JSON list of C-alpha atoms in Angstrom, two decimals:
[
{"chain": "D", "resi": 1, "resn": "MET", "atom": "CA", "xyz": [-36.97, 8.00, -5.00]},
{"chain": "D", "resi": 2, "resn": "THR", "atom": "CA", "xyz": [-35.56, 10.22, -7.74]},
{"chain": "D", "resi": 3, "resn": "ALA", "atom": "CA", "xyz": [-35.49, 13.20, -5.37]},
{"chain": "D", "resi": 4, "resn": "PHE", "atom": "CA", "xyz": [-33.37, 11.16, -2.95]},
{"chain": "D", "resi": 5, "resn": "ILE", "atom": "CA", "xyz": [-30.95, 10.24, -5.74]},
{"chain": "D", "resi": 6, "resn": "GLU", "atom": "CA", "xyz": [-30.81, 13.88, -6.87]},
{"chain": "D", "resi": 7, "resn": "ASN", "atom": "CA", "xyz": [-29.93, 14.98, -3.32]},
{"chain": "D", "resi": 8, "resn": "ILE", "atom": "CA", "xyz": [-27.11, 12.42, -3.15]},
{"chain": "D", "resi": 9, "resn": "ARG", "atom": "CA", "xyz": [-25.79, 13.59, -6.52]},
{"chain": "D", "resi": 10, "resn": "LYS", "atom": "CA", "xyz": [-25.82, 17.23, -5.40]},
{"chain": "D", "resi": 11, "resn": "MET", "atom": "CA", "xyz": [-24.06, 16.40, -2.12]},
{"chain": "D", "resi": 12, "resn": "THR", "atom": "CA", "xyz": [-21.30, 14.49, -3.94]},
{"chain": "D", "resi": 13, "resn": "GLY", "atom": "CA", "xyz": [-20.80, 17.27, -6.47]},
{"chain": "D", "resi": 14, "resn": "TRP", "atom": "CA", "xyz": [-22.23, 15.54, -9.51]},
{"chain": "D", "resi": 15, "resn": "CYS", "atom": "CA", "xyz": [-23.70, 17.89, -12.04]},
{"chain": "D", "resi": 16, "resn": "PRO", "atom": "CA", "xyz": [-24.97, 16.69, -15.45]},
{"chain": "D", "resi": 17, "resn": "ASN", "atom": "CA", "xyz": [-24.28, 20.01, -17.19]},
{"chain": "D", "resi": 18, "resn": "THR", "atom": "CA", "xyz": [-20.51, 20.09, -16.65]},
{"chain": "D", "resi": 19, "resn": "SER", "atom": "CA", "xyz": [-18.07, 18.06, -18.64]},
{"chain": "D", "resi": 20, "resn": "VAL", "atom": "CA", "xyz": [-15.24, 16.12, -17.09]},
{"chain": "D", "resi": 21, "resn": "ALA", "atom": "CA", "xyz": [-12.62, 18.23, -18.89]},
{"chain": "D", "resi": 22, "resn": "SER", "atom": "CA", "xyz": [-13.84, 21.45, -17.30]},
{"chain": "D", "resi": 23, "resn": "ARG", "atom": "CA", "xyz": [-13.52, 20.20, -13.71]},
{"chain": "D", "resi": 24, "resn": "LYS", "atom": "CA", "xyz": [-10.48, 21.38, -11.80]},
{"chain": "D", "resi": 25, "resn": "THR", "atom": "CA", "xyz": [-7.81, 18.95, -10.70]},
{"chain": "D", "resi": 26, "resn": "VAL", "atom": "CA", "xyz": [-5.83, 19.57, -7.57]},
{"chain": "D", "resi": 27, "resn": "GLN", "atom": "CA", "xyz": [-2.07, 19.22, -7.80]},
{"chain": "D", "resi": 28, "resn": "VAL", "atom": "CA", "xyz": [0.05, 19.03, -4.69]},
{"chain": "D", "resi": 29, "resn": "GLN", "atom": "CA", "xyz": [3.18, 21.12, -4.87]},
{"chain": "D", "resi": 30, "resn": "LEU", "atom": "CA", "xyz": [5.80, 21.53, -2.21]},
{"chain": "D", "resi": 31, "resn": "GLU", "atom": "CA", "xyz": [7.84, 24.67, -1.84]},
{"chain": "D", "resi": 32, "resn": "SER", "atom": "CA", "xyz": [11.39, 24.89, -0.61]},
{"chain": "D", "resi": 33, "resn": "ILE", "atom": "CA", "xyz": [13.72, 27.84, -0.40]},
{"chain": "D", "resi": 34, "resn": "ASP", "atom": "CA", "xyz": [17.13, 27.47, -2.01]},
{"chain": "D", "resi": 35, "resn": "ASN", "atom": "CA", "xyz": [19.41, 30.55, -1.70]},
{"chain": "D", "resi": 36, "resn": "GLY", "atom": "CA", "xyz": [16.40, 32.85, -1.50]},
{"chain": "D", "resi": 37, "resn": "ASN", "atom": "CA", "xyz": [14.68, 31.30, -4.52]},
{"chain": "D", "resi": 38, "resn": "ILE", "atom": "CA", "xyz": [11.43, 29.42, -4.08]},
{"chain": "D", "resi": 39, "resn": "VAL", "atom": "CA", "xyz": [11.71, 26.02, -5.74]},
{"chain": "D", "resi": 40, "resn": "ARG", "atom": "CA", "xyz": [8.44, 24.24, -6.42]},
{"chain": "D", "resi": 41, "resn": "THR", "atom": "CA", "xyz": [8.58, 20.47, -6.55]},
{"chain": "D", "resi": 42, "resn": "ARG", "atom": "CA", "xyz": [5.98, 17.75, -6.66]},
{"chain": "D", "resi": 43, "resn": "PRO", "atom": "CA", "xyz": [6.27, 14.57, -4.64]},
{"chain": "D", "resi": 44, "resn": "PRO", "atom": "CA", "xyz": [7.22, 11.54, -6.73]},
{"chain": "D", "resi": 45, "resn": "SER", "atom": "CA", "xyz": [4.39, 9.46, -8.05]},
{"chain": "D", "resi": 46, "resn": "VAL", "atom": "CA", "xyz": [3.82, 5.85, -7.04]},
{"chain": "D", "resi": 47, "resn": "GLU", "atom": "CA", "xyz": [5.12, 4.65, -10.41]},
{"chain": "D", "resi": 48, "resn": "VAL", "atom": "CA", "xyz": [8.41, 6.48, -9.98]},
{"chain": "D", "resi": 49, "resn": "THR", "atom": "CA", "xyz": [8.80, 5.17, -6.43]},
{"chain": "D", "resi": 50, "resn": "VAL", "atom": "CA", "xyz": [8.13, 1.57, -7.53]},
{"chain": "D", "resi": 51, "resn": "LEU", "atom": "CA", "xyz": [10.57, 1.94, -10.42]},
{"chain": "D", "resi": 52, "resn": "TRP", "atom": "CA", "xyz": [13.40, 3.26, -8.26]},
{"chain": "D", "resi": 53, "resn": "LEU", "atom": "CA", "xyz": [12.80, 0.70, -5.50]},
{"chain": "D", "resi": 54, "resn": "SER", "atom": "CA", "xyz": [13.05, -2.11, -8.03]},
{"chain": "D", "resi": 55, "resn": "ARG", "atom": "CA", "xyz": [16.29, -0.64, -9.40]},
{"chain": "D", "resi": 56, "resn": "ILE", "atom": "CA", "xyz": [17.77, -0.31, -5.91]},
{"chain": "D", "resi": 57, "resn": "PHE", "atom": "CA", "xyz": [16.80, -3.89, -5.03]},
{"chain": "D", "resi": 58, "resn": "GLY", "atom": "CA", "xyz": [18.23, -5.04, -8.36]},
{"chain": "D", "resi": 59, "resn": "MET", "atom": "CA", "xyz": [21.55, -3.38, -7.53]},
{"chain": "D", "resi": 60, "resn": "LEU", "atom": "CA", "xyz": [21.54, -5.06, -4.12]},
{"chain": "D", "resi": 61, "resn": "ASP", "atom": "CA", "xyz": [20.96, -8.43, -5.84]},
{"chain": "D", "resi": 62, "resn": "LEU", "atom": "CA", "xyz": [23.77, -7.90, -8.34]},
{"chain": "D", "resi": 63, "resn": "PRO", "atom": "CA", "xyz": [26.80, -8.98, -6.21]},
{"chain": "D", "resi": 64, "resn": "ILE", "atom": "CA", "xyz": [25.10, -12.19, -5.10]},
{"chain": "D", "resi": 65, "resn": "ALA", "atom": "CA", "xyz": [24.05, -12.87, -8.70]},
{"chain": "D", "resi": 66, "resn": "PHE", "atom": "CA", "xyz": [27.67, -12.50, -9.85]},
{"chain": "D", "resi": 67, "resn": "VAL", "atom": "CA", "xyz": [28.83, -14.88, -7.13]},
{"chain": "D", "resi": 68, "resn": "ALA", "atom": "CA", "xyz": [26.14, -17.38, -8.09]},
{"chain": "D", "resi": 69, "resn": "LEU", "atom": "CA", "xyz": [27.10, -17.24, -11.76]},
{"chain": "D", "resi": 70, "resn": "ILE", "atom": "CA", "xyz": [30.89, -17.23, -11.21]},
{"chain": "D", "resi": 71, "resn": "ASP", "atom": "CA", "xyz": [30.66, -20.02, -8.66]},
{"chain": "D", "resi": 72, "resn": "GLY", "atom": "CA", "xyz": [28.93, -22.06, -11.30]},
{"chain": "D", "resi": 73, "resn": "SER", "atom": "CA", "xyz": [26.77, -24.01, -8.89]},
{"chain": "D", "resi": 74, "resn": "LEU", "atom": "CA", "xyz": [23.64, -22.54, -10.40]},
{"chain": "D", "resi": 75, "resn": "ILE", "atom": "CA", "xyz": [24.69, -23.38, -13.98]},
{"chain": "D", "resi": 76, "resn": "PHE", "atom": "CA", "xyz": [25.97, -26.84, -13.06]},
{"chain": "D", "resi": 77, "resn": "THR", "atom": "CA", "xyz": [22.74, -27.64, -11.26]},
{"chain": "D", "resi": 78, "resn": "LEU", "atom": "CA", "xyz": [20.67, -26.66, -14.28]},
{"chain": "D", "resi": 79, "resn": "LEU", "atom": "CA", "xyz": [22.87, -28.48, -16.83]},
{"chain": "D", "resi": 80, "resn": "ASN", "atom": "CA", "xyz": [24.00, -31.58, -14.95]},
{"chain": "D", "resi": 81, "resn": "PRO", "atom": "CA", "xyz": [21.45, -33.79, -13.20]},
{"chain": "D", "resi": 82, "resn": "SER", "atom": "CA", "xyz": [24.08, -35.19, -10.81]},
{"chain": "D", "resi": 83, "resn": "HIS", "atom": "CA", "xyz": [24.40, -31.76, -9.15]},
{"chain": "D", "resi": 84, "resn": "ILE", "atom": "CA", "xyz": [20.73, -31.62, -8.12]},
{"chain": "D", "resi": 85, "resn": "PRO", "atom": "CA", "xyz": [20.54, -30.50, -4.48]},
{"chain": "D", "resi": 86, "resn": "LYS", "atom": "CA", "xyz": [19.77, -33.27, -2.04]},
{"chain": "D", "resi": 87, "resn": "THR", "atom": "CA", "xyz": [19.59, -31.60, 1.37]},
{"chain": "D", "resi": 88, "resn": "ALA", "atom": "CA", "xyz": [17.42, -28.72, 2.58]},
{"chain": "D", "resi": 89, "resn": "GLU", "atom": "CA", "xyz": [20.46, -26.42, 2.88]},
{"chain": "D", "resi": 90, "resn": "GLN", "atom": "CA", "xyz": [21.46, -27.11, -0.71]},
{"chain": "D", "resi": 91, "resn": "TRP", "atom": "CA", "xyz": [17.93, -26.36, -1.92]},
{"chain": "D", "resi": 92, "resn": "ILE", "atom": "CA", "xyz": [17.88, -23.11, 0.06]},
{"chain": "D", "resi": 93, "resn": "GLY", "atom": "CA", "xyz": [21.21, -22.14, -1.50]},
{"chain": "D", "resi": 94, "resn": "PHE", "atom": "CA", "xyz": [19.95, -23.02, -4.97]},
{"chain": "D", "resi": 95, "resn": "PHE", "atom": "CA", "xyz": [16.75, -20.98, -4.54]},
{"chain": "D", "resi": 96, "resn": "THR", "atom": "CA", "xyz": [18.71, -18.07, -3.05]},
{"chain": "D", "resi": 97, "resn": "ALA", "atom": "CA", "xyz": [21.11, -18.02, -6.01]},
{"chain": "D", "resi": 98, "resn": "THR", "atom": "CA", "xyz": [18.23, -18.31, -8.47]},
{"chain": "D", "resi": 99, "resn": "SER", "atom": "CA", "xyz": [16.20, -15.54, -6.82]},
{"chain": "D", "resi": 100, "resn": "ALA", "atom": "CA", "xyz": [19.26, -13.26, -6.69]},
{"chain": "D", "resi": 101, "resn": "VAL", "atom": "CA", "xyz": [19.94, -13.72, -10.41]},
{"chain": "D", "resi": 102, "resn": "VAL", "atom": "CA", "xyz": [16.28, -13.27, -11.36]},
{"chain": "D", "resi": 103, "resn": "GLY", "atom": "CA", "xyz": [15.95, -10.31, -8.95]},
{"chain": "D", "resi": 104, "resn": "ALA", "atom": "CA", "xyz": [19.00, -8.57, -10.40]},
{"chain": "D", "resi": 105, "resn": "ILE", "atom": "CA", "xyz": [17.74, -9.05, -13.94]},
{"chain": "D", "resi": 106, "resn": "ALA", "atom": "CA", "xyz": [14.21, -7.94, -13.06]},
{"chain": "D", "resi": 107, "resn": "GLY", "atom": "CA", "xyz": [15.30, -4.96, -11.00]},
{"chain": "D", "resi": 108, "resn": "LEU", "atom": "CA", "xyz": [17.79, -3.61, -13.49]},
{"chain": "D", "resi": 109, "resn": "THR", "atom": "CA", "xyz": [15.58, -4.08, -16.56]},
{"chain": "D", "resi": 110, "resn": "ALA", "atom": "CA", "xyz": [12.57, -2.18, -15.20]},
{"chain": "D", "resi": 111, "resn": "LYS", "atom": "CA", "xyz": [11.70, 0.76, -17.45]},
{"chain": "D", "resi": 112, "resn": "SER", "atom": "CA", "xyz": [9.53, 3.80, -16.99]},
{"chain": "D", "resi": 113, "resn": "SER", "atom": "CA", "xyz": [7.61, 2.90, -20.16]},
{"chain": "D", "resi": 114, "resn": "HIS", "atom": "CA", "xyz": [6.35, -0.35, -18.63]},
{"chain": "D", "resi": 115, "resn": "PRO", "atom": "CA", "xyz": [2.79, -0.44, -17.31]},
{"chain": "D", "resi": 116, "resn": "MET", "atom": "CA", "xyz": [2.31, -0.24, -13.55]},
{"chain": "D", "resi": 117, "resn": "GLY", "atom": "CA", "xyz": [1.53, -3.95, -13.15]},
{"chain": "D", "resi": 118, "resn": "ARG", "atom": "CA", "xyz": [4.78, -4.94, -14.83]},
{"chain": "D", "resi": 119, "resn": "LYS", "atom": "CA", "xyz": [6.74, -2.49, -12.67]},
{"chain": "D", "resi": 120, "resn": "ILE", "atom": "CA", "xyz": [5.26, -4.08, -9.56]},
{"chain": "D", "resi": 121, "resn": "ILE", "atom": "CA", "xyz": [6.22, -7.56, -10.81]},
{"chain": "D", "resi": 122, "resn": "HIS", "atom": "CA", "xyz": [9.80, -6.33, -11.38]},
{"chain": "D", "resi": 123, "resn": "LEU", "atom": "CA", "xyz": [9.79, -4.92, -7.84]},
{"chain": "D", "resi": 124, "resn": "LEU", "atom": "CA", "xyz": [8.46, -8.17, -6.34]},
{"chain": "D", "resi": 125, "resn": "PHE", "atom": "CA", "xyz": [11.12, -10.30, -8.04]},
{"chain": "D", "resi": 126, "resn": "ALA", "atom": "CA", "xyz": [13.90, -7.90, -7.02]},
{"chain": "D", "resi": 127, "resn": "ALA", "atom": "CA", "xyz": [12.62, -7.72, -3.43]},
{"chain": "D", "resi": 128, "resn": "LEU", "atom": "CA", "xyz": [12.36, -11.52, -3.25]},
{"chain": "D", "resi": 129, "resn": "GLY", "atom": "CA", "xyz": [16.02, -11.81, -4.25]},
{"chain": "D", "resi": 130, "resn": "VAL", "atom": "CA", "xyz": [17.07, -9.36, -1.53]},
{"chain": "D", "resi": 131, "resn": "ILE", "atom": "CA", "xyz": [14.92, -11.08, 1.10]},
{"chain": "D", "resi": 132, "resn": "MET", "atom": "CA", "xyz": [16.24, -14.54, 0.21]},
{"chain": "D", "resi": 133, "resn": "THR", "atom": "CA", "xyz": [19.83, -13.28, 0.23]},
{"chain": "D", "resi": 134, "resn": "PHE", "atom": "CA", "xyz": [19.57, -11.60, 3.62]},
{"chain": "D", "resi": 135, "resn": "ASN", "atom": "CA", "xyz": [17.71, -14.61, 5.00]},
{"chain": "D", "resi": 136, "resn": "ALA", "atom": "CA", "xyz": [20.60, -16.84, 3.89]},
{"chain": "D", "resi": 137, "resn": "LEU", "atom": "CA", "xyz": [23.15, -14.44, 5.41]},
{"chain": "D", "resi": 138, "resn": "VAL", "atom": "CA", "xyz": [21.30, -14.35, 8.73]},
{"chain": "D", "resi": 139, "resn": "ARG", "atom": "CA", "xyz": [21.10, -18.14, 8.78]},
{"chain": "D", "resi": 140, "resn": "LEU", "atom": "CA", "xyz": [24.82, -18.29, 8.00]},
{"chain": "D", "resi": 141, "resn": "PHE", "atom": "CA", "xyz": [25.78, -15.89, 10.79]},
{"chain": "D", "resi": 142, "resn": "LEU", "atom": "CA", "xyz": [23.49, -17.35, 13.41]},
{"chain": "D", "resi": 143, "resn": "PHE", "atom": "CA", "xyz": [23.78, -21.07, 12.75]},
{"chain": "D", "resi": 144, "resn": "ALA", "atom": "CA", "xyz": [27.17, -21.56, 11.11]},
{"chain": "D", "resi": 145, "resn": "GLY", "atom": "CA", "xyz": [29.22, -21.05, 14.23]},
{"chain": "D", "resi": 146, "resn": "TRP", "atom": "CA", "xyz": [30.27, -17.41, 14.15]},
{"chain": "D", "resi": 147, "resn": "PHE", "atom": "CA", "xyz": [27.75, -16.40, 16.81]},
{"chain": "D", "resi": 148, "resn": "SER", "atom": "CA", "xyz": [27.02, -19.81, 18.33]}
]
């Protein structure tokens, strides 16, 4: 049985005499030519991509968040119990305004020093705000009478 395990270890490249620090790591580099000069760049990492996507989604949430805060319906609903939404459309509007505000805050406060899990949570909140906003806009255009 140990001979079988040794064969598997040799086929996968495991060697007990080498340390992890001495093994080579492969880095992918892209080359592009700019005015005759070769410029070497690396593709962005997943962390950088997640960070910039959350910032972009946060910027897309920002105008709707300003409208929700200036309109005051979000603040009045939270502070005054008589403004609690009663119909499904009012609840959808309340959740859209809330997700846009939370998405803008989450997307614009994401930092590169955060761990990857926290960056993904920022991205999810920012993306939820954008999705809820565009869902509300599509419902408005299709069912409010402009296209019907």
